[in-house]
Coordinates of C-alpha atoms in Angstrom, one line a residue:
Chain A
M1 CA 0.0 0.0 0.0
F2 CA 2.8 2.4 1.0
L3 CA 4.9 1.3 -2.0
R4 CA 2.1 2.2 -4.3
L5 CA 1.9 5.7 -2.9
F6 CA 5.7 6.1 -3.4
A7 CA 5.3 4.8 -6.9
N8 CA 3.3 7.8 -7.9
R9 CA 6.1 10.3 -7.5
R10 CA 4.0 13.4 -8.4
L11 CA 1.4 12.7 -5.8
F12 CA 4.1 12.2 -3.2
V13 CA 5.9 15.4 -4.1
L14 CA 2.5 17.3 -3.9
L15 CA 1.8 15.8 -0.5
L16 CA 5.3 16.8 0.7
A17 CA 4.8 20.3 -0.7
V18 CA 1.6 20.7 1.2
I19 CA 3.2 19.5 4.4
L20 CA 6.1 21.8 3.9
L21 CA 3.7 24.7 3.3
T22 CA 1.8 24.0 6.5
V23 CA 5.0 23.8 8.5
S24 CA 6.5 27.0 7.1
V25 CA 3.2 28.9 7.6
G26 CA 2.8 27.6 11.1
M27 CA 6.3 28.7 11.9
T28 CA 6.1 32.2 10.4
R29 CA 2.5 33.3 11.2
G30 CA 1.6 35.4 14.1
E31 CA 3.8 37.8 16.0
R32 CA 7.5 37.4 15.5
E33 CA 10.1 39.3 17.3
K34 CA 12.8 39.3 14.7
V35 CA 13.2 38.7 11.0
T36 CA 16.0 36.3 9.9
W37 CA 18.9 37.7 7.9
V38 CA 17.7 35.9 4.7
E39 CA 14.4 37.7 4.9
A40 CA 16.0 41.0 5.8
G41 CA 18.4 40.7 2.8
V42 CA 15.5 40.1 0.4
K43 CA 13.3 42.8 1.9
N44 CA 16.1 45.3 1.9
T45 CA 17.1 44.6 -1.7
V46 CA 13.5 44.8 -3.0
A47 CA 12.8 48.0 -1.0
W48 CA 16.0 49.6 -2.4
L49 CA 15.1 48.6 -6.0
S50 CA 11.5 49.8 -5.6
S51 CA 12.6 53.2 -4.3
W52 CA 14.2 53.8 -7.7
I53 CA 10.8 53.4 -9.5
P54 CA 9.0 56.8 -9.5
S55 CA 5.3 56.6 -8.6
P56 CA 2.8 57.9 -11.1
S57 CA 1.0 60.0 -8.6
R58 CA 4.2 62.0 -8.1
L59 CA 4.5 62.3 -11.9
L60 CA 0.8 63.3 -12.2
A61 CA 1.4 66.0 -9.6
E62 CA 4.0 67.5 -11.8
G63 CA 1.2 68.4 -14.2
S64 CA 1.6 68.8 -17.9
P65 CA 3.7 71.8 -18.9
E66 CA 2.2 74.2 -21.5
G67 CA 3.5 76.1 -24.4
K68 CA 6.2 73.7 -25.3
G69 CA 6.8 75.2 -28.6
E70 CA 8.6 78.2 -27.1
E71 CA 10.5 76.7 -24.3
G72 CA 13.5 74.5 -24.5
E73 CA 13.7 71.0 -23.0
E74 CA 15.8 72.2 -20.1
I75 CA 13.3 74.9 -18.9
L76 CA 10.5 72.3 -19.1
Q77 CA 12.5 70.0 -17.0
L78 CA 13.1 72.7 -14.4
K79 CA 9.5 73.6 -14.3
A80 CA 8.5 70.0 -13.7
E81 CA 11.1 69.8 -11.0
L82 CA 9.8 73.0 -9.4
S83 CA 6.2 71.8 -9.3
R84 CA 7.3 68.4 -8.0
L85 CA 9.2 70.2 -5.2
K86 CA 6.3 72.5 -4.5
Q87 CA 4.0 69.4 -4.1
E88 CA 6.6 67.7 -1.8
N89 CA 7.0 70.9 0.2
R90 CA 3.3 71.2 0.7
Q91 CA 3.0 67.7 1.9
L92 CA 5.9 68.0 4.2
K93 CA 4.6 71.3 5.6
E94 CA 1.3 69.7 6.4
A95 CA 3.3 67.0 8.2
A96 CA 5.5 69.5 10.0
D97 CA 2.4 71.4 11.1
Y98 CA 1.1 68.2 12.6
I99 CA 4.4 67.6 14.4
D100 CA 4.4 71.0 16.2
K101 CA 1.2 70.2 17.9
N102 CA 2.5 67.0 19.5
K103 CA 5.4 66.3 21.7
E104 CA 6.5 62.9 20.5
S105 CA 9.1 62.8 17.8
Y106 CA 8.1 61.7 14.3
I107 CA 10.3 59.9 11.7
T108 CA 9.1 60.9 8.3
A109 CA 9.4 58.1 5.7
Q110 CA 8.5 57.6 2.1
T111 CA 6.5 54.7 0.9
V112 CA 8.4 52.3 -1.3
A113 CA 5.8 49.6 -2.1
R114 CA 2.5 48.3 -1.1
S115 CA 1.4 44.6 -1.0
P116 CA -0.6 43.9 -4.2
D117 CA -3.4 41.9 -2.5
R118 CA -5.7 43.6 -0.1
W119 CA -6.1 40.5 2.1
N120 CA -2.9 41.2 3.7
D121 CA -2.5 45.0 3.6
R122 CA 1.2 46.0 4.1
L123 CA 3.3 49.0 3.3
V124 CA 7.0 49.0 2.9
I125 CA 8.8 52.3 3.9
D126 CA 12.4 53.4 3.4
K127 CA 13.4 53.9 7.0
G128 CA 14.5 51.2 9.4
K129 CA 16.2 50.3 12.6
K130 CA 19.1 52.7 12.0
D131 CA 16.7 55.6 11.8
G132 CA 15.3 54.6 15.2
I133 CA 12.2 52.6 14.2
Q134 CA 11.2 49.7 16.3
R135 CA 8.5 47.1 16.1
N136 CA 5.0 48.0 17.1
M137 CA 5.5 51.7 16.7
P138 CA 2.3 53.5 15.5
V139 CA 2.3 55.0 12.0
V140 CA 0.3 58.1 11.1
T141 CA -0.2 60.4 8.2
H142 CA -1.0 64.1 8.7
E143 CA -4.7 63.0 8.8
G144 CA -4.5 60.3 11.4
L145 CA -3.4 56.8 12.5
I146 CA -2.9 54.3 9.7
G147 CA -1.2 51.3 11.3
R148 CA 1.8 49.9 13.1
V149 CA 5.2 48.7 12.3
S150 CA 5.0 44.9 12.0
A151 CA 8.6 44.1 11.0
V152 CA 11.8 46.1 10.8
T153 CA 15.2 45.6 9.3
D154 CA 18.1 48.0 9.2
Q155 CA 17.1 49.9 6.1
M156 CA 13.3 49.4 5.8
A157 CA 10.2 48.6 7.8
D158 CA 6.9 46.8 7.1
I159 CA 3.7 48.5 8.2
Q160 CA 0.6 46.6 8.9
L161 CA -2.3 48.9 8.0
L162 CA -5.5 49.2 10.0
T163 CA -7.3 48.0 6.9
D164 CA -5.6 44.6 7.1
S165 CA -8.3 42.0 7.1
G166 CA -6.6 39.6 9.3
S167 CA -6.6 39.3 13.0
T168 CA -4.4 42.0 14.6
P169 CA -3.7 42.7 18.2
G170 CA -6.3 45.3 19.2
I171 CA -5.5 48.9 19.7
A172 CA -6.6 50.5 22.9
A173 CA -8.7 53.6 22.1
H174 CA -10.9 56.3 23.8
V175 CA -14.0 57.9 22.5
L176 CA -13.9 61.5 23.6
A177 CA -17.5 62.1 24.8
G178 CA -17.1 64.4 27.8
E179 CA -15.5 61.6 29.7
E180 CA -13.2 59.2 28.0
I181 CA -14.8 55.9 27.1
F182 CA -12.5 53.0 26.6
G183 CA -12.7 50.4 23.8
L184 CA -10.6 48.2 21.5
I185 CA -10.1 48.7 17.8
E186 CA -10.3 45.2 16.4
G187 CA -10.7 44.6 12.7
Y188 CA -11.9 46.5 9.6
D189 CA -15.2 46.2 7.7
E190 CA -14.3 46.4 4.1
K191 CA -17.8 46.8 2.8
S192 CA -18.6 50.0 4.7
K193 CA -14.9 51.0 5.0
R194 CA -15.2 51.4 8.7
L195 CA -13.0 50.3 11.6
L196 CA -14.6 48.2 14.3
M197 CA -14.3 49.4 17.9
K198 CA -15.4 46.7 20.3
K199 CA -15.9 46.0 24.0
I200 CA -17.4 49.3 24.9
P201 CA -19.5 49.2 28.1
S202 CA -23.2 49.1 27.2
G203 CA -24.3 51.9 29.6
V204 CA -22.7 54.8 27.8
Q205 CA -24.4 56.9 25.2
L206 CA -22.4 57.6 22.0
K207 CA -23.2 60.0 19.3
K208 CA -22.2 60.2 15.6
G209 CA -19.2 62.5 15.1
Q210 CA -17.5 62.0 18.4
L211 CA -13.7 61.7 18.1
V212 CA -11.9 58.4 18.6
V213 CA -8.2 58.6 19.7
T214 CA -5.6 56.1 20.9
S215 CA -5.5 55.5 24.6
G216 CA -2.4 56.4 26.6
M217 CA -3.0 53.5 28.8
S218 CA -1.7 51.1 26.1
E219 CA 1.8 49.9 26.7
I220 CA 2.9 50.3 23.1
F221 CA 1.0 53.2 21.7
P222 CA 1.2 56.8 22.8
G223 CA -2.1 58.4 23.6
N224 CA -4.2 61.0 21.7
L225 CA -3.4 59.9 18.1
L226 CA -6.4 60.6 16.0
I227 CA -8.0 57.4 14.7
G228 CA -11.4 58.7 13.4
T229 CA -15.0 59.6 14.3
V230 CA -17.9 57.6 15.6
D231 CA -20.2 56.6 12.7
K232 CA -22.7 54.0 13.8
V233 CA -23.3 52.3 17.2
T234 CA -24.5 48.7 17.4
T235 CA -24.7 45.9 19.9
G236 CA -21.4 43.9 20.3
D237 CA -20.7 40.3 19.7
F238 CA -21.4 39.2 23.2
G239 CA -24.7 41.1 23.6
V240 CA -23.5 42.9 26.8
D241 CA -21.3 45.4 25.2
Q242 CA -21.5 47.9 22.3
M243 CA -19.7 48.0 19.0
V244 CA -18.9 51.2 17.1
Y245 CA -18.2 51.7 13.5
V246 CA -15.4 54.2 13.4
K247 CA -14.9 56.3 10.2
P248 CA -11.1 56.5 9.9
A249 CA -9.7 60.0 9.7
A250 CA -6.8 59.0 7.4
R251 CA -7.3 58.0 3.8
F252 CA -5.7 54.7 2.9
E253 CA -5.9 55.0 -0.9
R254 CA -2.6 56.6 -1.8
L255 CA 0.0 56.8 1.0
Q256 CA 3.2 58.6 -0.1
Y257 CA 4.6 60.1 3.0
V258 CA 4.0 58.5 6.4
M259 CA 5.3 59.2 9.8
V260 CA 6.4 56.7 12.5
V261 CA 5.7 58.0 16.0
R262 CA 8.5 57.6 18.4
D263 CA 7.4 58.0 22.0
P264 CA 10.3 58.0 24.4
A265 CA 8.2 57.1 27.3
K266 CA 6.9 53.9 25.7
I267 CA 10.3 52.8 24.6
Q268 CA 11.5 53.3 28.2
L269 CA 8.6 51.2 29.4
K270 CA 9.4 48.4 27.0
K271 CA 13.0 48.3 28.1
H272 CA 11.9 48.2 31.7
R273 CA 9.5 45.4 31.1
Q274 CA 12.1 43.4 29.2
K275 CA 14.5 43.9 32.2
L276 CA 11.8 42.8 34.6
D277 CA 11.0 39.7 32.5
S278 CA 14.5 38.6 32.3
K279 CA 14.9 39.0 36.0
D280 CA 11.8 36.9 36.6
E281 CA 13.2 34.2 34.4
R282 CA 16.5 34.1 36.3
N283 CA 14.7 33.9 39.6
G284 CA 12.4 31.2 38.2
G285 CA 15.5 29.2 37.2
N286 CA 16.9 29.4 40.7
Chain B
M1 CA 21.1 33.9 -21.4
A2 CA 17.4 33.5 -21.9
A3 CA 17.0 32.6 -18.3
W4 CA 18.7 35.8 -17.2
M5 CA 16.6 37.9 -19.5
L6 CA 13.4 36.2 -18.2
T7 CA 14.5 36.6 -14.6
G8 CA 15.2 40.3 -15.2
F9 CA 11.9 40.8 -17.0
L10 CA 9.9 39.1 -14.3
S11 CA 11.8 40.9 -11.5
F12 CA 10.9 44.2 -13.3
L13 CA 7.3 43.2 -13.3
F14 CA 7.5 42.3 -9.7
L15 CA 8.8 45.7 -8.8
L16 CA 5.9 47.3 -10.8
E17 CA 3.4 45.2 -8.8
G18 CA 4.2 46.9 -5.6
T19 CA 4.8 50.5 -6.8
V20 CA 3.4 51.8 -10.1
L21 CA 0.5 49.5 -10.6
Q22 CA -0.7 50.2 -7.1
D23 CA -1.3 53.8 -8.1
L24 CA -3.1 52.8 -11.3
A25 CA -5.4 50.3 -9.7
P26 CA -9.1 51.2 -9.1
Q27 CA -8.8 50.9 -5.3
A28 CA -6.3 53.7 -5.2
W29 CA -9.1 56.0 -6.6
G30 CA -11.7 54.9 -4.1
S31 CA -13.4 52.1 -6.0
P32 CA -14.8 49.2 -4.0
F33 CA -13.5 46.9 -6.7
V34 CA -9.9 45.8 -6.1
W35 CA -7.4 44.9 -8.7
I36 CA -4.7 42.6 -7.4
P37 CA -2.0 43.2 -10.0
Q38 CA -0.3 40.0 -10.8
P39 CA 1.7 40.4 -14.0
V40 CA 4.5 38.1 -12.6
T41 CA 2.0 35.3 -12.3
S42 CA 0.8 35.9 -15.8
G43 CA 4.4 35.9 -17.0
I44 CA 5.0 32.6 -15.3
I45 CA 1.9 31.0 -16.7
L46 CA 2.7 32.1 -20.2
L47 CA 6.3 31.0 -19.8
S48 CA 5.1 27.6 -18.7
L49 CA 2.7 27.4 -21.6
I50 CA 5.7 28.0 -24.0
Q51 CA 8.6 26.3 -22.2
G52 CA 6.9 23.5 -20.3
R53 CA 5.9 22.7 -16.8
K54 CA 9.4 22.5 -15.3
A55 CA 10.3 26.1 -16.1
G56 CA 6.9 27.1 -14.7
L57 CA 7.5 25.2 -11.5
I58 CA 10.9 26.7 -10.8
Y59 CA 10.1 30.3 -11.7
G60 CA 6.9 30.0 -9.8
L61 CA 8.6 28.8 -6.7
C62 CA 11.3 31.5 -6.8
F63 CA 9.0 34.4 -7.5
G64 CA 6.3 33.2 -5.1
L65 CA 8.9 32.9 -2.4
I66 CA 10.2 36.4 -3.0
H67 CA 6.6 37.7 -2.9
D68 CA 6.1 35.9 0.5
L69 CA 9.3 37.3 1.9
V70 CA 8.7 40.9 0.8
F71 CA 4.9 41.4 1.4
G72 CA 3.8 38.3 3.3
Q73 CA 2.7 37.8 6.8
V74 CA 3.3 34.1 6.4
I75 CA 5.9 32.4 4.2
G76 CA 4.9 29.7 1.8
V77 CA 1.4 30.6 0.5
Y78 CA 2.5 32.3 -2.6
A79 CA 5.5 30.0 -3.1
F80 CA 3.2 27.0 -3.1
S81 CA 0.4 28.5 -5.2
T82 CA 2.5 30.1 -7.9
A83 CA 4.6 27.0 -8.3
A84 CA 1.5 24.9 -8.5
I85 CA -0.1 27.2 -11.1
G86 CA 3.1 27.2 -13.1
Y87 CA 3.1 23.4 -13.2
I88 CA -0.6 23.2 -14.0
A89 CA -0.2 25.7 -16.9
G90 CA 2.6 23.6 -18.3
Q91 CA 0.4 20.5 -18.0
I92 CA -2.6 21.9 -19.8
S93 CA -0.5 23.5 -22.6
R94 CA -0.1 20.0 -24.1
Q95 CA -3.8 19.7 -24.5
F96 CA -4.4 22.3 -27.2
V97 CA -2.9 24.2 -30.1
S98 CA -2.1 27.6 -28.9
G99 CA -2.1 31.2 -30.2
P100 CA -2.3 34.5 -28.4
I101 CA -6.1 34.3 -27.7
V102 CA -6.0 30.8 -26.4
A103 CA -2.9 31.7 -24.3
L104 CA -4.7 34.7 -22.8
C105 CA -7.8 32.6 -22.0
A106 CA -5.6 30.0 -20.3
T107 CA -3.9 32.8 -18.4
G108 CA -7.3 34.1 -17.2
I109 CA -8.3 30.6 -16.0
C110 CA -5.0 30.0 -14.3
Q111 CA -5.1 33.5 -12.6
A112 CA -8.6 32.7 -11.2
V113 CA -7.3 29.3 -9.9
H114 CA -4.3 31.0 -8.4
L115 CA -6.2 33.8 -6.7
C116 CA -8.7 31.3 -5.3
M117 CA -5.9 29.1 -4.0
V118 CA -4.1 32.0 -2.3
F119 CA -7.4 33.3 -0.8
G120 CA -8.2 29.8 0.4
W121 CA -4.8 29.3 2.1
Y122 CA -5.1 32.8 3.7
R123 CA -8.6 32.0 4.9
L124 CA -7.4 28.6 6.3
F125 CA -4.5 30.1 8.2
N126 CA -6.6 33.1 9.4
V127 CA -4.5 35.7 7.7
T128 CA -7.7 37.2 6.3
Q129 CA -11.2 37.2 7.6
I130 CA -13.1 38.5 4.6
P131 CA -16.1 36.2 3.7
W132 CA -15.5 34.4 0.4
E133 CA -18.5 35.8 -1.5
E134 CA -17.3 39.3 -0.9
S135 CA -13.8 38.5 -1.9
M136 CA -15.0 36.7 -5.0
I137 CA -17.1 39.7 -6.2
Y138 CA -14.9 42.6 -5.2
H139 CA -11.4 41.1 -5.4
I140 CA -11.0 38.0 -7.5
I141 CA -13.3 38.5 -10.5
P142 CA -12.2 42.1 -11.2
S143 CA -8.6 41.0 -10.7
V144 CA -8.9 38.1 -13.1
L145 CA -10.5 40.4 -15.8
I146 CA -7.9 43.1 -15.6
N147 CA -5.0 40.7 -15.2
T148 CA -6.0 38.9 -18.4
V149 CA -6.0 42.2 -20.3
V150 CA -2.6 43.2 -18.8
A151 CA -1.3 39.8 -19.7
Y152 CA -1.1 40.7 -23.4
P153 CA 2.0 43.0 -23.2
V154 CA 3.5 40.4 -20.8
Y155 CA 2.8 37.8 -23.5
R156 CA 4.5 39.8 -26.1
G157 CA 7.5 40.3 -23.8
V158 CA 7.9 36.7 -22.9
R159 CA 7.4 35.6 -26.5
W160 CA 10.0 38.1 -27.7
I161 CA 12.6 36.9 -25.1
V162 CA 11.9 33.2 -25.8
G163 CA 11.8 33.7 -29.6
R164 CA 15.2 35.5 -29.5
F165 CA 17.0 32.7 -27.7
H166 CA 15.0 29.6 -28.3
P167 CA 13.1 30.0 -31.6
H168 CA 12.6 26.3 -31.7
S169 CA 10.4 26.1 -28.6
L170 CA 8.3 28.9 -30.0
Q171 CA 7.7 26.9 -33.2
L172 CA 6.5 24.0 -31.1
F173 CA 4.2 26.4 -29.3
E174 CA 2.4 27.6 -32.4

């Protein structure tokens, strides 16, 4: 019986491939602390190559120059360059204006690539560990929160967007309704394009248009980053709580410049926790 | 030499997938319909139709693995699916006489199978939680249609490269 199975080599290889797939997915899915050097090498190379390809939205922003009969090639080029710089300046100014209002430091990065399929919504940016980016840092645009850093190498970082359809660790959030009402942002409803905020106590009254921001109580995210506004309130999964559809403040369609939020307090906290954990382990060993 | 040219061509398409094509896709302009650009997969399918299943299998495995490493949350889904579709395309190419239209139809069918396979694995491993009807209507069907159209320039490119270095295999193909 077994010999017959081995006789059909193709079937055997297929089975082996499926087993290998399951094993490799099982090993790599979920939260991973570090990326291996092989992955880091491939990621860095592709990010570096992609950064050489100009994006059409930038080219579109340059606009079509007029009156080309009169002007020489050089002038046209300079004009295009000027309008490109204007556009860039405007975007960066918007970003800078946003920075002034907040005390955390922001690392501005350019988007290099975005994952083609929307089932697994990732963004690759051109800044990495050497610029001070760490895992789990929140990422914003000048409009609001868009995601968190899911993997980081020396030269680049992967961002998991809020619109990712998979299971993500929830983000602690507040609804600003006079008092602060706590809840967790978990998941994204693609049909209505709304974020789902769950586990809100059923007693509280929420209204459309109230602001939703990140909670400072979270260990990884700094507080008061704008997520969006309350859109619709329904009963939660368990029947005893409320669920809110949150309209995200940021647009996810075209992301050219993003900012990684570096909160010194949270980094300190993380270090402290790691120290405590390792101390616990040592004590446990004894 | 042909192998290098093909690798270069497919790598170039791979870079386009993440950058330029993202800006041209309907979802970048607010449409609910999503185009998942996959010119690399089209290229591998077409290559496999012309050069046989072994080439499809190897190129599929390599480019699938790169896709997994660069964009993936899990490693292995694209590597498996793209290699499998490369092999299947090579297998069915023996069944009919082929010209550009038939090649494009075959690409469309293989693209549909490929996307369904990837979505199925993602659903199984809980990488995505989108219900399958929704993903069928908004993601897979529009993607297959646009990818089939985009496959034509890819077809010209692959044919040109193969025709330049191995004119014999192209004669067999036609």
